[in-house]
CSV table of C-alpha atoms in Angstrom, one decimal:
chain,number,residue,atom,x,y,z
L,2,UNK,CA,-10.0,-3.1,17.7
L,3,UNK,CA,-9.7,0.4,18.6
L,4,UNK,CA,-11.6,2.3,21.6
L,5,UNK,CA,-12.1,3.9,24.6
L,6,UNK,CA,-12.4,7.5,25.7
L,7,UNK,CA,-9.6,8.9,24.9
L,8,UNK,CA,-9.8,8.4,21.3
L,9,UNK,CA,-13.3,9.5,20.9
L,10,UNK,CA,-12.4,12.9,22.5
L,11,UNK,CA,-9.1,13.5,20.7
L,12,UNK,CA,-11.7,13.0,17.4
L,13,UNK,CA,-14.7,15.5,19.1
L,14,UNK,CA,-12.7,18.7,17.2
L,15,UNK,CA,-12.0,17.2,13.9
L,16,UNK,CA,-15.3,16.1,13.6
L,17,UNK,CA,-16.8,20.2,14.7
L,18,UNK,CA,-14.7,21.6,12.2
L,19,UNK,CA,-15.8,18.9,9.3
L,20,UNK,CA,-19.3,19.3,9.8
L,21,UNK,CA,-19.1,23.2,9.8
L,22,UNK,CA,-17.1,22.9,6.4
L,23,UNK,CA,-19.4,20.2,5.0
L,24,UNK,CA,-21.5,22.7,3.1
L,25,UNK,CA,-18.7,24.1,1.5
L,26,UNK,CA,-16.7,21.4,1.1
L,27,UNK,CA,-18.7,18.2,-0.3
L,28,UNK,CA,-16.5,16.1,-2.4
L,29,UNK,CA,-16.2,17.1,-6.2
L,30,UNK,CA,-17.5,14.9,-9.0
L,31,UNK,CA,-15.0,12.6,-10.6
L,32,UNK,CA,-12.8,15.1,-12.6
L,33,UNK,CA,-12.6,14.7,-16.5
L,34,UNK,CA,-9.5,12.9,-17.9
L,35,UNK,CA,-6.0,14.3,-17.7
L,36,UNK,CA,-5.6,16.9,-20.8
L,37,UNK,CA,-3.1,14.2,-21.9
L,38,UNK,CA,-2.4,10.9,-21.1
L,39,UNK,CA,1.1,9.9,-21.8
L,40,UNK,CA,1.1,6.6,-20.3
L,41,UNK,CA,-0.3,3.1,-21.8
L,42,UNK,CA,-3.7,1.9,-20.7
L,43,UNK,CA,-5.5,-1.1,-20.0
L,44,UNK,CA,-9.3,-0.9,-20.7
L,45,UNK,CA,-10.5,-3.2,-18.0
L,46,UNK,CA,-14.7,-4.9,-18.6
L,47,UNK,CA,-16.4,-1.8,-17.0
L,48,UNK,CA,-14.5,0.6,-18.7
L,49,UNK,CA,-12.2,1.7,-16.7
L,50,UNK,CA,-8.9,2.6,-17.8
L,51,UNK,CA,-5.5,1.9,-15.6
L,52,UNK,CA,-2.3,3.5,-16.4
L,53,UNK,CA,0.7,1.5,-16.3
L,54,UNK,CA,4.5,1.6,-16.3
L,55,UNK,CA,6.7,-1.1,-16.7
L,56,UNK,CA,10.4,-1.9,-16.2
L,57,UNK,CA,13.5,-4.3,-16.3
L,58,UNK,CA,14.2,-7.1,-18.3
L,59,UNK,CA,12.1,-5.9,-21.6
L,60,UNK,CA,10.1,-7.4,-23.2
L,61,UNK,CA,8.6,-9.2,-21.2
L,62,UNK,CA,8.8,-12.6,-23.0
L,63,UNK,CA,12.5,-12.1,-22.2
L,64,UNK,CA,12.2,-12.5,-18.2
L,65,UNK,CA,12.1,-15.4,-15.8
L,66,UNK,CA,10.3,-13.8,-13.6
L,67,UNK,CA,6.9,-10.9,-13.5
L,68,UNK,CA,6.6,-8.5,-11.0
L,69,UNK,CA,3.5,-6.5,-10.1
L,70,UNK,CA,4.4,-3.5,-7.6
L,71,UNK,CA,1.5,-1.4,-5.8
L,72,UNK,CA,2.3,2.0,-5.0
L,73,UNK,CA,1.0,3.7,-1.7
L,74,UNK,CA,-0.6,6.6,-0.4
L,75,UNK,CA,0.0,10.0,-2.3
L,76,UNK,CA,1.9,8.7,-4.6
L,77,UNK,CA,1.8,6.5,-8.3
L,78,UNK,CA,2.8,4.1,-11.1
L,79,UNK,CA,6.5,5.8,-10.9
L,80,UNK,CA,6.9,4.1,-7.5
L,81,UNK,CA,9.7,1.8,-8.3
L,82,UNK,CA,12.2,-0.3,-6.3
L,83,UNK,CA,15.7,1.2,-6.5
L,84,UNK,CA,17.3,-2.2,-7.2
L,85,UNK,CA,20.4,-3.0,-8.7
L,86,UNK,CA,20.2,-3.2,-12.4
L,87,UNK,CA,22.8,-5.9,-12.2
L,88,UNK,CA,20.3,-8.2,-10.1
L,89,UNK,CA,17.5,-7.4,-12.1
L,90,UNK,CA,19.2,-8.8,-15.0
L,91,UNK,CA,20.8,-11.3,-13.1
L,92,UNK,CA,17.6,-12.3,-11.8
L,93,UNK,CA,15.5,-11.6,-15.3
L,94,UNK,CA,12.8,-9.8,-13.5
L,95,UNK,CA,10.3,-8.1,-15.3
L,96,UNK,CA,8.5,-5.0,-13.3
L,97,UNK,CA,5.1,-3.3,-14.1
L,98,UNK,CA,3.4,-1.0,-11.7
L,99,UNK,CA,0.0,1.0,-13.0
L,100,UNK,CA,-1.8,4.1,-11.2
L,101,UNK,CA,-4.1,2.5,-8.6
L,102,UNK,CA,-7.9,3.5,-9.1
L,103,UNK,CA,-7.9,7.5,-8.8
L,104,UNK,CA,-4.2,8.0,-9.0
L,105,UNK,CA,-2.5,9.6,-11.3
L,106,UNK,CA,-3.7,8.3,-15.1
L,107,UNK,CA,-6.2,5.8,-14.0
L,108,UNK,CA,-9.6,6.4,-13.8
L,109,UNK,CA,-11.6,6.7,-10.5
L,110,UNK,CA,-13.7,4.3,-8.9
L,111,UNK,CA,-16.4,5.9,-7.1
L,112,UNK,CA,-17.6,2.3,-5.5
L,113,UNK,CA,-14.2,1.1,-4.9
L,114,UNK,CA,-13.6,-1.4,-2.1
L,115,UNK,CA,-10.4,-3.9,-1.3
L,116,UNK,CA,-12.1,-6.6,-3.2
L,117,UNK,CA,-12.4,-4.0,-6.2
L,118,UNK,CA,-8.8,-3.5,-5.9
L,119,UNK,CA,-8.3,-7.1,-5.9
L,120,UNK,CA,-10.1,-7.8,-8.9
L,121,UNK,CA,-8.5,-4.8,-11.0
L,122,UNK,CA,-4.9,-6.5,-10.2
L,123,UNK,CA,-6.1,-9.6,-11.4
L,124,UNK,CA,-7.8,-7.9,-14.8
L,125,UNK,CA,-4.8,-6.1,-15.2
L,126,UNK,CA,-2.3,-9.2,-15.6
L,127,UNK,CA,-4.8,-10.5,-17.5
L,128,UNK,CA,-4.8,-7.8,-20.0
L,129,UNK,CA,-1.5,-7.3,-20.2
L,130,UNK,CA,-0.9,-11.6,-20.8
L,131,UNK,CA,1.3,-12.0,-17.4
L,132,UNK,CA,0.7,-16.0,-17.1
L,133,UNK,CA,-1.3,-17.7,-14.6
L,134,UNK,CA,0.7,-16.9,-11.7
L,135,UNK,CA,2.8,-13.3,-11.3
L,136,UNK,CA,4.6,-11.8,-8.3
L,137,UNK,CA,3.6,-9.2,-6.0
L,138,UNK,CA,5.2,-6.2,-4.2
L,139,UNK,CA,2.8,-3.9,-2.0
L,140,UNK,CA,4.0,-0.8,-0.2
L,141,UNK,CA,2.5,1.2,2.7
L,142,UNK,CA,-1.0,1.4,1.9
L,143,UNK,CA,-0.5,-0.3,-1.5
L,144,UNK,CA,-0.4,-3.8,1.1
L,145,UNK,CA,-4.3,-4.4,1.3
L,146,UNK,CA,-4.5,-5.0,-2.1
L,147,UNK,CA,-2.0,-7.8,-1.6
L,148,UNK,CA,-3.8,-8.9,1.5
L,149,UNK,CA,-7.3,-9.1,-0.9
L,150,UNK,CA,-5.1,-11.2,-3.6
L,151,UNK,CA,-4.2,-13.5,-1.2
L,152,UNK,CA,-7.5,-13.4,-0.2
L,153,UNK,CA,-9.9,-13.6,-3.8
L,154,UNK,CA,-7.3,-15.7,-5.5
L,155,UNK,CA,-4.4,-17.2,-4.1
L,156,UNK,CA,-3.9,-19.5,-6.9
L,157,UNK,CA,-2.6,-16.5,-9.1
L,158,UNK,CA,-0.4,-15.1,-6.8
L,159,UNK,CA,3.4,-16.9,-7.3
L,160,UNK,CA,4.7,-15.0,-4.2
L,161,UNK,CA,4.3,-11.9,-2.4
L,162,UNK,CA,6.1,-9.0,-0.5
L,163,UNK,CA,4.2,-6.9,2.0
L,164,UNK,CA,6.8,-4.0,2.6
L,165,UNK,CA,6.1,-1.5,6.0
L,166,UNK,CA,2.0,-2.5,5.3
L,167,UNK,CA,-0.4,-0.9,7.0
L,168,UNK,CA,-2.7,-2.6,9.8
L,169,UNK,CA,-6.3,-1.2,10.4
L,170,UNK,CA,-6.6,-0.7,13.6
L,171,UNK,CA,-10.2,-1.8,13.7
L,172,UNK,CA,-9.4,-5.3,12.4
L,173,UNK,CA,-11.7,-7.2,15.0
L,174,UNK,CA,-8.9,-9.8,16.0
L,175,UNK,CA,-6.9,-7.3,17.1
L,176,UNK,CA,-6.2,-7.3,20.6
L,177,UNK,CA,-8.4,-4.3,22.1
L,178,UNK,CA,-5.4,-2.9,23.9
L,179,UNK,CA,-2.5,-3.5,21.3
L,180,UNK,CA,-4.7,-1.4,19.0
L,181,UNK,CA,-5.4,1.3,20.9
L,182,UNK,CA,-1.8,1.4,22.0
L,183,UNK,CA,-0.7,1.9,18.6
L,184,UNK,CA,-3.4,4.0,17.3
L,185,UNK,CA,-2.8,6.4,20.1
L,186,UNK,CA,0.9,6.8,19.5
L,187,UNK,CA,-0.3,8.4,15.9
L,188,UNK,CA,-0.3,11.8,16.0
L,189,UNK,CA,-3.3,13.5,16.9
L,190,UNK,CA,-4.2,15.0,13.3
L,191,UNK,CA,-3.5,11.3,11.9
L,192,UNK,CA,-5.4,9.7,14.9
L,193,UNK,CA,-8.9,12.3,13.4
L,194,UNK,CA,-8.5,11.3,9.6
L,195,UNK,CA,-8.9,7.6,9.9
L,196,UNK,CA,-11.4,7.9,12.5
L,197,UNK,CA,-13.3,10.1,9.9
L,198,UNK,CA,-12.2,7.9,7.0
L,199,UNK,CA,-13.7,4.9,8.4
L,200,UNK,CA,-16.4,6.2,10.7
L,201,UNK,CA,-17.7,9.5,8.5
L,202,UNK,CA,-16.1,9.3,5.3
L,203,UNK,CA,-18.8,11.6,3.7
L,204,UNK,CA,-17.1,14.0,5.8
L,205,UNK,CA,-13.6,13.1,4.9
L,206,UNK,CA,-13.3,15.9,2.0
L,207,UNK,CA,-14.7,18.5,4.4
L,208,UNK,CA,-12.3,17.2,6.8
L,209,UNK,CA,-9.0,17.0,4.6
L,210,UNK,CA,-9.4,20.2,3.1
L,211,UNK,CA,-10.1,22.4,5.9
L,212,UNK,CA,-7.4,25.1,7.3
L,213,UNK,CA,-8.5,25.5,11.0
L,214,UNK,CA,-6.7,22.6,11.9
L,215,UNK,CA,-3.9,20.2,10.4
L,216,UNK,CA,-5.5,17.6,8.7
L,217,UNK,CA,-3.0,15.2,8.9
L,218,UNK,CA,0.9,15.0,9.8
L,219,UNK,CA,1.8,12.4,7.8
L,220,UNK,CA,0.5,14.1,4.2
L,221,UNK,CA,2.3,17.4,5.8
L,222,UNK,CA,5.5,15.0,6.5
L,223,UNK,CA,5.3,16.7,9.8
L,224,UNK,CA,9.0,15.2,11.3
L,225,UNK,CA,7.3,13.7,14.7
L,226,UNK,CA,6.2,11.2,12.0
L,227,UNK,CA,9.3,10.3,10.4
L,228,UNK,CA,12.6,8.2,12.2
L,229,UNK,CA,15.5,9.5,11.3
L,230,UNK,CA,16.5,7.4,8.7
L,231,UNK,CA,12.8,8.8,6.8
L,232,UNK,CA,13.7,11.6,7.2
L,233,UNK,CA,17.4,11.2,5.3
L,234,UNK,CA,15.2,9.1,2.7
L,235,UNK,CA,12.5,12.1,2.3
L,236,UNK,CA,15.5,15.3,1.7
L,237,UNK,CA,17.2,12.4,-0.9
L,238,UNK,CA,14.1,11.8,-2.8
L,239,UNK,CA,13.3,15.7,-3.0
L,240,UNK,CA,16.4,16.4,-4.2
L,241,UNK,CA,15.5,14.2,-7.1
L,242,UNK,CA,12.2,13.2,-7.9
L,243,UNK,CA,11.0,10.9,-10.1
L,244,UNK,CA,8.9,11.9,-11.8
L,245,UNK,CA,9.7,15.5,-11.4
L,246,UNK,CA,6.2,17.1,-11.3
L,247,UNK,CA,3.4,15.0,-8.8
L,248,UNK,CA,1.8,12.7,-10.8
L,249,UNK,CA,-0.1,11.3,-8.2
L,250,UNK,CA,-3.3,13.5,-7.8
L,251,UNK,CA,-4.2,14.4,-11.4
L,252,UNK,CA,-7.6,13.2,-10.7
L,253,UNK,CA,-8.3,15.2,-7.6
L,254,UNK,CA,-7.3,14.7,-4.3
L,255,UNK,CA,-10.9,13.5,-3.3
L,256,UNK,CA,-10.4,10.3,-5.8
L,257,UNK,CA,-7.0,9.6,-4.8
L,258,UNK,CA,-6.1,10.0,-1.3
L,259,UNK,CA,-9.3,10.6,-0.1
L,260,UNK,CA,-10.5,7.6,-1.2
L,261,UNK,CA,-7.6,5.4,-0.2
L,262,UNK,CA,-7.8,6.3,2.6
L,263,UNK,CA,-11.8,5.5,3.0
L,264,UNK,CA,-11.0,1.8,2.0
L,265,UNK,CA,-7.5,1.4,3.6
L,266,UNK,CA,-9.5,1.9,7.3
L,267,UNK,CA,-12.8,0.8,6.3
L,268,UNK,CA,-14.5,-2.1,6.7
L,269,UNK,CA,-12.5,-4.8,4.2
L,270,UNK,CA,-15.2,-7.9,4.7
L,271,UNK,CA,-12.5,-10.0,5.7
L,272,UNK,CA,-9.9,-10.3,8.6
L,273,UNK,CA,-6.5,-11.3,7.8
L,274,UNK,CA,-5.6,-12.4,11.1
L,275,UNK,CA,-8.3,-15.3,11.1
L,276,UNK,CA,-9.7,-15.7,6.9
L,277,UNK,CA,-6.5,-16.2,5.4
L,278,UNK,CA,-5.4,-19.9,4.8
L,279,UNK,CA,-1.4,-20.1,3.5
L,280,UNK,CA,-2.0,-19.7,-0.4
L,281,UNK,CA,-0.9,-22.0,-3.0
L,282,UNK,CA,0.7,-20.8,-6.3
L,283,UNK,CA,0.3,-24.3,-7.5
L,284,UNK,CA,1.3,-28.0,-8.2
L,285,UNK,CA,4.6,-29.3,-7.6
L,286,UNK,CA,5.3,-33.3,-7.8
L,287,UNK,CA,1.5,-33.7,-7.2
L,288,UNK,CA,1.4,-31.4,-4.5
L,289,UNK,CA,0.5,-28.1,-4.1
L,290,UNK,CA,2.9,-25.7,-3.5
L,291,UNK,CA,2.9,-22.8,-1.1
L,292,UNK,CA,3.1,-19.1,-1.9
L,293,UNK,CA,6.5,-17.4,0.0
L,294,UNK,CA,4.5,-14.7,1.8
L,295,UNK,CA,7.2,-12.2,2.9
L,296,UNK,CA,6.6,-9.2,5.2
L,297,UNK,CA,9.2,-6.8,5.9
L,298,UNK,CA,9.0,-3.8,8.3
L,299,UNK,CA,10.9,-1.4,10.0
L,300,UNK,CA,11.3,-1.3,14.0
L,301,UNK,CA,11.5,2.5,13.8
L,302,UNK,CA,8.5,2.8,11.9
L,303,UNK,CA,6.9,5.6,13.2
L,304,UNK,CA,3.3,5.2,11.0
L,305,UNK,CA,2.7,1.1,12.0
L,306,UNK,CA,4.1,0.4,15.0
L,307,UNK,CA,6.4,-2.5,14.6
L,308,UNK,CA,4.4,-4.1,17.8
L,309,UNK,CA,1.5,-4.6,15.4
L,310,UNK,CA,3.3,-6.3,12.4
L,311,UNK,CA,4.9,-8.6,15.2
L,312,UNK,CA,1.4,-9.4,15.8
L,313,UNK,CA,0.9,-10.3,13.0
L,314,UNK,CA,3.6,-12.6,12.2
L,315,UNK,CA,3.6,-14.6,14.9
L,316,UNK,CA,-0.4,-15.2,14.4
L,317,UNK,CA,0.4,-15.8,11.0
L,318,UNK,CA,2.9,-19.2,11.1
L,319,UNK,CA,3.3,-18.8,7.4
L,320,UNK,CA,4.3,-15.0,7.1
L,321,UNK,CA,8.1,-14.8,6.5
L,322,UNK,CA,9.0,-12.0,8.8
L,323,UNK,CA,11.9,-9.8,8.3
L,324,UNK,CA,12.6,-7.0,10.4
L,325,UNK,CA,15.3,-3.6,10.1
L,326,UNK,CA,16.5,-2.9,13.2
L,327,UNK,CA,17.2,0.9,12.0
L,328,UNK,CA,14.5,1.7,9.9
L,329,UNK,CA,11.3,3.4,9.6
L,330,UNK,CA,8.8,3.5,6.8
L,331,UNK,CA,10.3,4.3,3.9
L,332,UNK,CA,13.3,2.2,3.7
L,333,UNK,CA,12.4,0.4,1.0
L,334,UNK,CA,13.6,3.4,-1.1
L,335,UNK,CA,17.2,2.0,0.1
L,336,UNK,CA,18.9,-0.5,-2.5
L,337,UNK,CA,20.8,-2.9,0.1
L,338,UNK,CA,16.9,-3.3,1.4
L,339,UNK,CA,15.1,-3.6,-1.8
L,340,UNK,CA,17.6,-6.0,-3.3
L,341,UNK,CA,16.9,-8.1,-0.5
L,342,UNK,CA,13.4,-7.6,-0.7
L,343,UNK,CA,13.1,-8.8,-4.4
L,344,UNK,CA,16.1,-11.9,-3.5
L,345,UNK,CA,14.1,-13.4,-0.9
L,346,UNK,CA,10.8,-12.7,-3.0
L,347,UNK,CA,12.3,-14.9,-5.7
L,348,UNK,CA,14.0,-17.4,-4.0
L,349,UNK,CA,13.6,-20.8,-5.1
L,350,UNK,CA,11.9,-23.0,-1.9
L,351,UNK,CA,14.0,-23.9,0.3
L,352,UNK,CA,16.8,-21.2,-0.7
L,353,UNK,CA,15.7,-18.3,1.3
L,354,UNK,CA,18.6,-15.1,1.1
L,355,UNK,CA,20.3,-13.6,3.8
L,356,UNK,CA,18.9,-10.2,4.9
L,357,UNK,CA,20.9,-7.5,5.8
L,358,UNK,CA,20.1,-6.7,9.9
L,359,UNK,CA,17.1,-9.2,9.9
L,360,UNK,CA,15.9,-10.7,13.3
């Protein structure tokens, strides 16, 4: 996990200027609901309400195969792989993403956990009749909720793709000085706001909307953060977004990012590296059958160090591990890569895919 000295110092200024700004900045209440909600909704036990989008081969009684996909930081239900429609059809793949707690049209979830998030995937395909079993694609930060899947209920969970996933840092199997290693190569600003979020996330809001210092390089898309190729991927996607306005924080900043970012480094009450057992999506000839497990990352990846995910491949036998020699953290918004991505995903057993520049 990480430690030592020369974190805690490089964390004394972010932490002065929070607790100066605390008393002006606490975090808002939850806002009210978006003047208007254009998107369907799923009214989940509590109450909540999750906005969703969905995709492909429509309806969905048509398709051979359901796809949930989990957006990440900053960022909502309009996340979308940019595969070919020609394999999606070919494939008969069925796609729905929804606004994770906070984002966009979904409402917030002022207790939210990784288990919480967890258990609003699983409500979700309930509500919306995807079967006993459905696929998952998690991006970025959107990967601990596939991690918690695989965790609360593996028997749902038909196969999985963790695409450039985060690692906490603080996961207790860790190796102390892998950790640190790649925690310290964050930049500085990045290196104070998941210190805060996990360590002093009531002042988090103080911290993130202060203007003495940067807050955080990656939400600036400072370039030190980006590899090249992100950087290519980042002027492309500005050029045209999708959707054109952000959608991402209608509910405030505090109950989107801020929030994520709270549970993302926070304490998740389980550790990957030594809970997990290889999941089962069910019987086959008698036996069961195991869950394709699929992690895919770049070795330019500027956010995760590709040391990390290495890591936790190789302590993980039953992680397929697929590795892009040129890439950083945001090539999954390339088609070659996310047709690969949702090839090897649904794969029959024994039929994996060729990857394009895989180890």
């Amino acid at each position: 996990m990480v430690a030592g000295s020369t974190a805690a110092l490089t964390l004394l200024s972010a932490m002065a200027v929070a607790v100066l700004l605390l008393p002006l900045r606490r975090p808002p209440p939850p806002p009210p609901p978006p003047p208007s909600v254009v998107s369907p909704r799923v009214r989940l036990r509590e109450g909540r309400r999750l906005a969703y989008r969905e995709w492909g081969v429509l309806p969905m009684e048509k398709a051979s195969h359901r796809v949930v996909v989990l957006h990440g930081f900053d960022d909502s239900k309009h996340f979308a792989l940019p595969v070919s429609p020609e394999l999606v059809e070919e494939m008969g793949v069925y796609f729905v993403s929804f606004d994770r707690a906070g984002y966009g049209e979904s409402d917030p979830h002022p207790a939210r956990t990784v288990q919480s998030d967890a258990m609003d995937v699983e409500e979700f395909a309930d509500r919306l009749g995807l079967g006993p079993r459905f696929y998952l694609v998690g991006a970025s930060l959107g990967s601990y909720p596939v991690w918690a899947c695989i965790k609360h209920f593996p028997h749902r969970v038909a196969g999985a793709a963790l695409v450039a996933p985060l690692v906490n840092f603080w996961w207790a199997s860790l190796p102390a000085e892998m950790a640190r290693a790649a925690y310290e190569k964050r930049e500085a600003s990045d290196q104070r706001a998941m210190w805060i979020a996990r360590y002093a996330p009531w002042l988090l809001h103080g911290y993130m909307t202060q203007n003495l210092v940067t807050p955080s390089a990656a939400l600036a898309r400072h370039p030190n953060v980006f590899s090249p190729q992100d950087l290519q991927i980042l002027a492309t996607l500005s050029q045209n977004p999708n959707p054109p306005e952000n959608k991402a924080r209608l509910q405030g900043v505090h109950e989107s990012l801020h929030r994520d970012m709270m549970v993302a480094f926070g304490d998740w009450g389980f550790d990957p590296l030594t809970d997990l057992a290889e999941p089962c999506s069910g019987e086959e000839g008698g036996a069961a059958a195991a869950t394709a497990v699929h992690l895919w990352h770049g070795r330019e990846d500027r956010l995760f160090p590709v040391e990390l995910l290495r890591h936790v491949a190789a302590r993980l036998p039953w992680i397929r591990y697929h590795e892009c020699a040129d890439c950083g953290h945001l090539f999954v918004h390339n088609q070659t890569w996310s047709d690969a991505i949702l090839r090897d995903l649904l794969a029959r057993p024994g039929q994996p895919q060729p990857s394009p520049g895989e180890l």
